[in-house]
PDB file of C-alpha atoms in Angstrom:
ATOM      1  CA  UNK A 714       0.000   0.000   0.000  1.00 91.00           C
ATOM      2  CA  UNK A 715       1.043   3.518  -0.749  1.00 97.00           C
ATOM      3  CA  UNK A 716       0.936   4.923   2.817  1.00 98.00           C
ATOM      4  CA  UNK A 717       2.737   1.877   4.245  1.00 97.00           C
ATOM      5  CA  UNK A 718       5.468   2.541   1.661  1.00 96.00           C
ATOM      6  CA  UNK A 719       5.846   6.337   1.747  1.00 97.00           C
ATOM      7  CA  UNK A 720       5.641   6.557   5.556  1.00 97.00           C
ATOM      8  CA  UNK A 721       8.067   3.708   6.296  1.00 95.00           C
ATOM      9  CA  UNK A 722      10.922   6.059   7.234  1.00 93.00           C
ATOM     10  CA  UNK A 723       8.768   8.763   8.812  1.00 95.00           C
ATOM     11  CA  UNK A 724      10.338  10.475  11.787  1.00 91.00           C
ATOM     12  CA  UNK A 725       8.246  12.785  13.941  1.00 88.00           C
ATOM     13  CA  UNK A 726       9.601  16.302  14.328  1.00 79.00           C
ATOM     14  CA  UNK A 727      11.076  16.693  17.801  1.00 74.00           C
ATOM     15  CA  UNK A 728       8.631  18.474  20.075  1.00 67.00           C
ATOM     16  CA  UNK A 729      10.020  21.709  21.498  1.00 65.00           C
ATOM     17  CA  UNK A 730       9.307  22.087  25.175  1.00 64.00           C
ATOM     18  CA  UNK A 731       7.951  25.432  26.336  1.00 62.00           C
ATOM     19  CA  UNK A 732      11.097  26.267  28.316  1.00 64.00           C
ATOM     20  CA  UNK A 733      13.247  25.652  25.187  1.00 66.00           C
ATOM     21  CA  UNK A 734      11.329  28.084  23.029  1.00 60.00           C
ATOM     22  CA  UNK A 735      13.094  31.307  22.262  1.00 59.00           C
TER      23      UNK A 735
ATOM     24  CA  UNK B1080     -16.803   9.581  -4.613  1.00 97.00           C
ATOM     25  CA  UNK B1081     -19.147  11.362  -2.292  1.00 95.00           C
ATOM     26  CA  UNK B1082     -18.502  11.600   1.443  1.00 96.00           C
ATOM     27  CA  UNK B1083     -19.547   8.014   2.264  1.00 96.00           C
ATOM     28  CA  UNK B1084     -17.402   6.518  -0.502  1.00 96.00           C
ATOM     29  CA  UNK B1085     -14.292   8.421   0.610  1.00 98.00           C
ATOM     30  CA  UNK B1086     -14.923   7.530   4.235  1.00 97.00           C
ATOM     31  CA  UNK B1087     -15.207   3.862   3.285  1.00 97.00           C
ATOM     32  CA  UNK B1088     -11.881   3.916   1.398  1.00 97.00           C
ATOM     33  CA  UNK B1089     -10.207   5.696   4.335  1.00 98.00           C
ATOM     34  CA  UNK B1090     -11.641   3.247   6.891  1.00 97.00           C
ATOM     35  CA  UNK B1091     -10.492   0.202   4.897  1.00 96.00           C
ATOM     36  CA  UNK B1092      -7.039   1.811   4.657  1.00 97.00           C
ATOM     37  CA  UNK B1093      -6.941   2.472   8.424  1.00 96.00           C
ATOM     38  CA  UNK B1094      -7.691  -1.210   8.976  1.00 94.00           C
ATOM     39  CA  UNK B1095      -4.742  -2.188   6.765  1.00 94.00           C
ATOM     40  CA  UNK B1096      -1.962   0.221   7.815  1.00 96.00           C
ATOM     41  CA  UNK B1097       1.161  -1.342   9.274  1.00 96.00           C
ATOM     42  CA  UNK B1098       2.451  -0.261  12.699  1.00 97.00           C
ATOM     43  CA  UNK B1099       4.909   2.319  11.333  1.00 97.00           C
ATOM     44  CA  UNK B1100       2.418   3.961   9.002  1.00 98.00           C
ATOM     45  CA  UNK B1101      -0.238   3.970  11.728  1.00 97.00           C
ATOM     46  CA  UNK B1102       2.156   5.778  14.088  1.00 97.00           C
ATOM     47  CA  UNK B1103       3.115   8.277  11.377  1.00 97.00           C
ATOM     48  CA  UNK B1104      -0.537   9.010  10.580  1.00 98.00           C
ATOM     49  CA  UNK B1105      -1.263   9.471  14.291  1.00 97.00           C
ATOM     50  CA  UNK B1106       1.662  11.892  14.569  1.00 97.00           C
ATOM     51  CA  UNK B1107       0.545  13.910  11.532  1.00 98.00           C
ATOM     52  CA  UNK B1108      -3.144  13.892  12.440  1.00 98.00           C
ATOM     53  CA  UNK B1109      -3.271  13.595  16.243  1.00 97.00           C
ATOM     54  CA  UNK B1110      -6.876  14.747  16.582  1.00 97.00           C
ATOM     55  CA  UNK B1111      -8.499  13.357  13.424  1.00 97.00           C
ATOM     56  CA  UNK B1112      -8.930   9.998  11.739  1.00 97.00           C
ATOM     57  CA  UNK B1113      -8.310   9.331   8.041  1.00 98.00           C
ATOM     58  CA  UNK B1114     -12.066   8.928   7.729  1.00 98.00           C
ATOM     59  CA  UNK B1115     -12.650  12.440   9.057  1.00 98.00           C
ATOM     60  CA  UNK B1116     -10.254  14.107   6.615  1.00 98.00           C
ATOM     61  CA  UNK B1117     -11.151  12.006   3.577  1.00 98.00           C
ATOM     62  CA  UNK B1118     -13.257  14.695   1.853  1.00 98.00           C
ATOM     63  CA  UNK B1119     -11.132  17.699   2.877  1.00 98.00           C
ATOM     64  CA  UNK B1120      -9.698  17.934  -0.666  1.00 98.00           C
ATOM     65  CA  UNK B1121     -13.230  18.388  -2.064  1.00 97.00           C
ATOM     66  CA  UNK B1122     -14.045  21.028   0.548  1.00 97.00           C
ATOM     67  CA  UNK B1123     -11.022  23.197  -0.343  1.00 98.00           C
ATOM     68  CA  UNK B1124     -10.899  22.805  -4.117  1.00 95.00           C
ATOM     69  CA  UNK B1125     -13.161  25.774  -4.784  1.00 93.00           C
ATOM     70  CA  UNK B1126     -11.270  28.088  -2.418  1.00 97.00           C
ATOM     71  CA  UNK B1127      -9.008  30.535  -4.284  1.00 97.00           C
ATOM     72  CA  UNK B1128      -5.831  29.315  -2.559  1.00 97.00           C
ATOM     73  CA  UNK B1129      -6.537  25.697  -3.529  1.00 98.00           C
ATOM     74  CA  UNK B1130      -8.106  26.250  -6.956  1.00 96.00           C
ATOM     75  CA  UNK B1131      -4.896  24.961  -8.552  1.00 96.00           C
ATOM     76  CA  UNK B1132      -5.712  21.528  -7.088  1.00 98.00           C
ATOM     77  CA  UNK B1133      -9.055  21.107  -8.874  1.00 96.00           C
ATOM     78  CA  UNK B1134      -7.371  19.240 -11.756  1.00 97.00           C
ATOM     79  CA  UNK B1135      -5.803  16.818  -9.256  1.00 98.00           C
ATOM     80  CA  UNK B1136      -9.052  14.858  -8.877  1.00 98.00           C
ATOM     81  CA  UNK B1137      -9.385  13.313 -12.338  1.00 97.00           C
ATOM     82  CA  UNK B1138      -7.922  12.374 -15.716  1.00 98.00           C
ATOM     83  CA  UNK B1139      -9.399  13.300 -19.095  1.00 96.00           C
ATOM     84  CA  UNK B1140      -8.585  10.837 -21.860  1.00 97.00           C
ATOM     85  CA  UNK B1141      -9.637   9.878 -25.386  1.00 95.00           C
ATOM     86  CA  UNK B1142     -11.592   6.653 -25.952  1.00 94.00           C
ATOM     87  CA  UNK B1143     -10.229   3.300 -26.992  1.00 95.00           C
ATOM     88  CA  UNK B1144      -6.706   3.192 -25.514  1.00 97.00           C
ATOM     89  CA  UNK B1145      -5.043  -0.125 -24.709  1.00 98.00           C
ATOM     90  CA  UNK B1146      -2.793  -0.343 -21.620  1.00 98.00           C
ATOM     91  CA  UNK B1147       0.391   0.641 -23.460  1.00 98.00           C
ATOM     92  CA  UNK B1148      -1.090   3.650 -25.212  1.00 98.00           C
ATOM     93  CA  UNK B1149      -2.936   4.565 -22.002  1.00 98.00           C
ATOM     94  CA  UNK B1150       0.296   4.686 -19.985  1.00 98.00           C
ATOM     95  CA  UNK B1151       2.106   6.626 -22.717  1.00 98.00           C
ATOM     96  CA  UNK B1152      -0.750   9.108 -23.025  1.00 97.00           C
ATOM     97  CA  UNK B1153      -1.002   9.652 -19.257  1.00 98.00           C
ATOM     98  CA  UNK B1154       2.756  10.119 -18.872  1.00 97.00           C
ATOM     99  CA  UNK B1155       2.760  12.565 -21.777  1.00 96.00           C
ATOM    100  CA  UNK B1156      -0.050  14.824 -20.475  1.00 96.00           C
ATOM    101  CA  UNK B1157       0.892  18.367 -19.649  1.00 94.00           C
ATOM    102  CA  UNK B1158      -0.369  19.977 -16.465  1.00 94.00           C
ATOM    103  CA  UNK B1159      -1.374  18.431 -13.163  1.00 97.00           C
ATOM    104  CA  UNK B1160      -3.817  15.544 -12.952  1.00 98.00           C
ATOM    105  CA  UNK B1161      -4.652  12.759 -10.532  1.00 98.00           C
ATOM    106  CA  UNK B1162      -1.575  10.730 -11.541  1.00 98.00           C
ATOM    107  CA  UNK B1163       0.963  13.551 -11.121  1.00 98.00           C
ATOM    108  CA  UNK B1164      -0.782  14.643  -7.896  1.00 98.00           C
ATOM    109  CA  UNK B1165      -0.570  11.166  -6.296  1.00 98.00           C
ATOM    110  CA  UNK B1166       3.133  10.984  -7.239  1.00 98.00           C
ATOM    111  CA  UNK B1167       3.703  14.478  -5.833  1.00 98.00           C
ATOM    112  CA  UNK B1168       1.965  13.677  -2.525  1.00 98.00           C
ATOM    113  CA  UNK B1169       3.926  10.427  -2.201  1.00 98.00           C
ATOM    114  CA  UNK B1170       7.179  12.298  -2.729  1.00 98.00           C
ATOM    115  CA  UNK B1171       6.282  14.921  -0.114  1.00 98.00           C
ATOM    116  CA  UNK B1172       5.355  12.231   2.429  1.00 98.00           C
ATOM    117  CA  UNK B1173       8.552  10.220   1.943  1.00 97.00           C
ATOM    118  CA  UNK B1174      10.926  13.201   1.703  1.00 97.00           C
ATOM    119  CA  UNK B1175      12.673  13.906   5.029  1.00 94.00           C
ATOM    120  CA  UNK B1176      13.136  17.545   4.007  1.00 95.00           C
ATOM    121  CA  UNK B1177       9.373  18.224   3.669  1.00 96.00           C
ATOM    122  CA  UNK B1178       7.939  20.199   6.556  1.00 95.00           C
ATOM    123  CA  UNK B1179       5.346  18.732   8.877  1.00 95.00           C
ATOM    124  CA  UNK B1180       2.682  21.079   7.444  1.00 96.00           C
ATOM    125  CA  UNK B1181       3.493  19.950   3.892  1.00 97.00           C
ATOM    126  CA  UNK B1182       3.197  16.309   4.981  1.00 98.00           C
ATOM    127  CA  UNK B1183      -0.136  16.864   6.708  1.00 98.00           C
ATOM    128  CA  UNK B1184      -1.543  18.433   3.556  1.00 98.00           C
ATOM    129  CA  UNK B1185      -0.047  15.727   1.298  1.00 98.00           C
ATOM    130  CA  UNK B1186      -1.606  13.039   3.509  1.00 98.00           C
ATOM    131  CA  UNK B1187      -5.035  14.668   3.285  1.00 98.00           C
ATOM    132  CA  UNK B1188      -4.777  14.860  -0.501  1.00 98.00           C
ATOM    133  CA  UNK B1189      -3.430  11.310  -0.808  1.00 98.00           C
ATOM    134  CA  UNK B1190      -6.345   9.827   1.159  1.00 98.00           C
ATOM    135  CA  UNK B1191      -8.793  11.569  -1.159  1.00 98.00           C
ATOM    136  CA  UNK B1192      -7.035  11.116  -4.490  1.00 98.00           C
ATOM    137  CA  UNK B1193      -6.409   7.372  -4.158  1.00 98.00           C
ATOM    138  CA  UNK B1194     -10.157   7.098  -3.568  1.00 98.00           C
ATOM    139  CA  UNK B1195     -10.953   9.177  -6.639  1.00 98.00           C
ATOM    140  CA  UNK B1196      -8.489   7.142  -8.736  1.00 98.00           C
ATOM    141  CA  UNK B1197     -10.779   4.168  -8.104  1.00 98.00           C
ATOM    142  CA  UNK B1198     -14.033   5.957  -9.029  1.00 98.00           C
ATOM    143  CA  UNK B1199     -14.357   4.940 -12.695  1.00 98.00           C
ATOM    144  CA  UNK B1200     -16.016   8.184 -13.801  1.00 97.00           C
ATOM    145  CA  UNK B1201     -12.985  10.197 -12.592  1.00 98.00           C
ATOM    146  CA  UNK B1202     -10.885   8.539 -15.326  1.00 97.00           C
ATOM    147  CA  UNK B1203     -12.948   9.296 -18.366  1.00 95.00           C
ATOM    148  CA  UNK B1204     -13.822  11.778 -21.114  1.00 94.00           C
ATOM    149  CA  UNK B1205     -13.388  15.543 -21.096  1.00 93.00           C
ATOM    150  CA  UNK B1206     -16.323  16.314 -23.408  1.00 93.00           C
ATOM    151  CA  UNK B1207     -19.024  15.224 -20.944  1.00 94.00           C
ATOM    152  CA  UNK B1208     -17.028  16.293 -17.842  1.00 95.00           C
ATOM    153  CA  UNK B1209     -16.618  12.728 -16.605  1.00 94.00           C
ATOM    154  CA  UNK B1210     -20.293  11.892 -17.115  1.00 94.00           C
ATOM    155  CA  UNK B1211     -21.559  15.048 -15.377  1.00 95.00           C
ATOM    156  CA  UNK B1212     -23.448  16.178 -18.482  1.00 94.00           C
ATOM    157  CA  UNK B1213     -25.011  12.764 -19.164  1.00 95.00           C
ATOM    158  CA  UNK B1214     -28.418  13.076 -17.566  1.00 95.00           C
ATOM    159  CA  UNK B1215     -30.058   9.839 -16.413  1.00 95.00           C
ATOM    160  CA  UNK B1216     -32.920   8.826 -14.168  1.00 94.00           C
ATOM    161  CA  UNK B1217     -32.214   6.507 -11.245  1.00 93.00           C
ATOM    162  CA  UNK B1218     -35.209   5.085  -9.406  1.00 88.00           C
ATOM    163  CA  UNK B1219     -37.398   7.766 -10.968  1.00 90.00           C
ATOM    164  CA  UNK B1220     -35.221  10.725  -9.930  1.00 92.00           C
ATOM    165  CA  UNK B1221     -33.066  12.870 -12.188  1.00 94.00           C
ATOM    166  CA  UNK B1222     -29.292  12.657 -11.758  1.00 95.00           C
ATOM    167  CA  UNK B1223     -26.257  12.229 -14.005  1.00 96.00           C
ATOM    168  CA  UNK B1224     -23.843   9.383 -14.700  1.00 95.00           C
ATOM    169  CA  UNK B1225     -21.029  10.911 -12.623  1.00 96.00           C
ATOM    170  CA  UNK B1226     -23.185  11.597  -9.597  1.00 95.00           C
ATOM    171  CA  UNK B1227     -24.733   8.140  -9.810  1.00 95.00           C
ATOM    172  CA  UNK B1228     -21.283   6.591  -9.409  1.00 95.00           C
ATOM    173  CA  UNK B1229     -20.073   9.145  -6.861  1.00 95.00           C
ATOM    174  CA  UNK B1230     -22.808   8.326  -4.398  1.00 93.00           C
ATOM    175  CA  UNK B1231     -26.300   7.424  -5.530  1.00 91.00           C
ATOM    176  CA  UNK B1232     -25.533   3.716  -6.011  1.00 91.00           C
ATOM    177  CA  UNK B1233     -23.859   3.610  -2.590  1.00 90.00           C
ATOM    178  CA  UNK B1234     -26.567   5.602  -0.846  1.00 87.00           C
ATOM    179  CA  UNK B1235     -29.125   3.076  -2.076  1.00 84.00           C
ATOM    180  CA  UNK B1236     -27.442   0.492   0.196  1.00 86.00           C
ATOM    181  CA  UNK B1237     -28.266   2.555   3.272  1.00 89.00           C
ATOM    182  CA  UNK B1238     -25.036   1.600   5.090  1.00 92.00           C
ATOM    183  CA  UNK B1239     -22.557   3.806   6.967  1.00 93.00           C
ATOM    184  CA  UNK B1240     -18.882   3.882   5.944  1.00 93.00           C
ATOM    185  CA  UNK B1241     -17.937   1.769   8.993  1.00 93.00           C
ATOM    186  CA  UNK B1242     -20.555  -0.816   8.092  1.00 93.00           C
ATOM    187  CA  UNK B1243     -19.336  -0.934   4.498  1.00 90.00           C
ATOM    188  CA  UNK B1244     -15.679  -1.178   5.513  1.00 91.00           C
ATOM    189  CA  UNK B1245     -16.536  -4.124   7.756  1.00 89.00           C
ATOM    190  CA  UNK B1246     -18.629  -5.750   5.046  1.00 85.00           C
ATOM    191  CA  UNK B1247     -15.820  -5.459   2.478  1.00 78.00           C
ATOM    192  CA  UNK B1248     -13.101  -6.615   4.876  1.00 73.00           C
ATOM    193  CA  UNK B1249     -13.103 -10.174   3.584  1.00 75.00           C
ATOM    194  CA  UNK B1250     -10.230  -9.944   1.117  1.00 83.00           C
ATOM    195  CA  UNK B1251      -7.706 -12.760   1.365  1.00 89.00           C
ATOM    196  CA  UNK B1252      -4.043 -11.870   2.061  1.00 89.00           C
ATOM    197  CA  UNK B1253      -2.819 -13.016  -1.376  1.00 92.00           C
ATOM    198  CA  UNK B1254      -5.302 -10.703  -3.062  1.00 92.00           C
ATOM    199  CA  UNK B1255      -4.319  -7.805  -0.784  1.00 92.00           C
ATOM    200  CA  UNK B1256      -0.668  -8.338  -1.656  1.00 92.00           C
ATOM    201  CA  UNK B1257      -1.430  -8.385  -5.383  1.00 95.00           C
ATOM    202  CA  UNK B1258      -3.547  -5.216  -5.278  1.00 95.00           C
ATOM    203  CA  UNK B1259      -0.854  -3.419  -3.286  1.00 93.00           C
ATOM    204  CA  UNK B1260       1.815  -4.418  -5.843  1.00 94.00           C
ATOM    205  CA  UNK B1261      -0.155  -3.031  -8.780  1.00 97.00           C
ATOM    206  CA  UNK B1262       1.273   0.234 -10.149  1.00 97.00           C
ATOM    207  CA  UNK B1263      -0.767   3.442  -9.933  1.00 98.00           C
ATOM    208  CA  UNK B1264      -1.215   3.429 -13.707  1.00 98.00           C
ATOM    209  CA  UNK B1265      -2.957   0.057 -13.438  1.00 98.00           C
ATOM    210  CA  UNK B1266      -5.464   1.438 -10.877  1.00 98.00           C
ATOM    211  CA  UNK B1267      -6.198   4.242 -13.320  1.00 98.00           C
ATOM    212  CA  UNK B1268      -6.461   1.914 -16.311  1.00 98.00           C
ATOM    213  CA  UNK B1269      -8.952  -0.286 -14.439  1.00 98.00           C
ATOM    214  CA  UNK B1270     -11.134   2.790 -13.818  1.00 98.00           C
ATOM    215  CA  UNK B1271     -10.756   3.817 -17.476  1.00 98.00           C
ATOM    216  CA  UNK B1272     -11.881   0.380 -18.649  1.00 98.00           C
ATOM    217  CA  UNK B1273     -14.937   0.458 -16.379  1.00 97.00           C
ATOM    218  CA  UNK B1274     -15.925   4.004 -17.410  1.00 97.00           C
ATOM    219  CA  UNK B1275     -15.606   3.037 -21.111  1.00 96.00           C
ATOM    220  CA  UNK B1276     -18.089   0.236 -20.468  1.00 96.00           C
ATOM    221  CA  UNK B1277     -20.419   2.527 -18.492  1.00 96.00           C
ATOM    222  CA  UNK B1278     -20.501   5.060 -21.332  1.00 95.00           C
ATOM    223  CA  UNK B1279     -21.433   2.331 -23.812  1.00 93.00           C
ATOM    224  CA  UNK B1280     -24.331   1.196 -21.595  1.00 92.00           C
ATOM    225  CA  UNK B1281     -26.259   4.432 -21.165  1.00 91.00           C
ATOM    226  CA  UNK B1282     -27.417   7.282 -23.332  1.00 83.00           C
ATOM    227  CA  UNK B1283     -28.476  10.643 -21.998  1.00 80.00           C
ATOM    228  CA  UNK B1284     -32.010  10.307 -20.666  1.00 84.00           C
ATOM    229  CA  UNK B1285     -31.683   6.593 -19.816  1.00 89.00           C
ATOM    230  CA  UNK B1286     -33.986   5.328 -17.092  1.00 92.00           C
ATOM    231  CA  UNK B1287     -32.012   3.152 -14.710  1.00 91.00           C
ATOM    232  CA  UNK B1288     -33.346   1.181 -11.789  1.00 85.00           C
ATOM    233  CA  UNK B1289     -33.007  -2.039  -9.804  1.00 85.00           C
ATOM    234  CA  UNK B1290     -31.372  -3.933 -12.645  1.00 91.00           C
ATOM    235  CA  UNK B1291     -28.577  -1.341 -13.035  1.00 92.00           C
ATOM    236  CA  UNK B1292     -28.067  -1.225  -9.256  1.00 92.00           C
ATOM    237  CA  UNK B1293     -27.867  -5.020  -8.923  1.00 92.00           C
ATOM    238  CA  UNK B1294     -25.489  -5.262 -11.856  1.00 94.00           C
ATOM    239  CA  UNK B1295     -23.069  -2.552 -10.713  1.00 95.00           C
ATOM    240  CA  UNK B1296     -23.120  -2.569  -6.918  1.00 92.00           C
ATOM    241  CA  UNK B1297     -20.509  -5.386  -6.707  1.00 92.00           C
ATOM    242  CA  UNK B1298     -18.290  -3.286  -8.980  1.00 95.00           C
ATOM    243  CA  UNK B1299     -18.694  -0.199  -6.766  1.00 95.00           C
ATOM    244  CA  UNK B1300     -17.838  -2.302  -3.714  1.00 93.00           C
ATOM    245  CA  UNK B1301     -14.765  -3.772  -5.422  1.00 95.00           C
ATOM    246  CA  UNK B1302     -13.447  -0.321  -6.376  1.00 97.00           C
ATOM    247  CA  UNK B1303     -13.875   0.971  -2.795  1.00 96.00           C
ATOM    248  CA  UNK B1304     -12.162  -2.093  -1.423  1.00 95.00           C
ATOM    249  CA  UNK B1305      -9.243  -1.874  -3.869  1.00 97.00           C
ATOM    250  CA  UNK B1306      -8.960   1.853  -3.147  1.00 97.00           C
ATOM    251  CA  UNK B1307      -8.725   1.264   0.600  1.00 97.00           C
ATOM    252  CA  UNK B1308      -6.232  -1.598   0.346  1.00 96.00           C
ATOM    253  CA  UNK B1309      -4.000   0.324  -2.068  1.00 97.00           C
ATOM    254  CA  UNK B1310      -4.210   3.527  -0.033  1.00 98.00           C
ATOM    255  CA  UNK B1311      -2.972   1.594   3.021  1.00 97.00           C
TER     256      UNK B1311
END
């Protein structure tokens, strides 16, 4: 399937914690 | 497809995602299901900022092409269409340099467009706008050939998308594997072959009823099922 293929190497963007925001 | 058809494709796909893809979808759409976003592309296509996507939903082709000439013709078309749009969305989703927002949008389009690729009347002639100008009567009410295939045949079943997805979830693993191996151009050619047959069956003004429904409902169900399995 197309989603199983195109998302196989998906990496979530790291979440920025509030105290790390500039 | 109409809303129910797209929801059915999305639900079948959700049931067939692997663990990685399921996690990725959850990350991209934390508060919505694929079913919920499956008609988003139709909702935005008339907005000025998305008007450029209106050609992404279909393919206009001449009659009588065999598979080889079909693939050559599709690859040689200028401008965006459902084939180039599915490729583009796939590239955005697999490209590590795409932003999260780009991926979310590509996912929403992909869910919709793979569904439309399996609606036969989306891969058809330009001159009648994919059957939209072919007026027919279905069960005594006026409609057109495109709209009949988008939703009227499905609505006549009286089932929800969840109920249909469950009903169609009987495909054996070998068949699933085969459908998922088929190239995008084959999905489109299958729709083209069906729409060619549908054109030959009806003239403008045709009165269609139970017989047409009984004959074509299994075909509608098969296209939704293939769409869902291939989208996954």
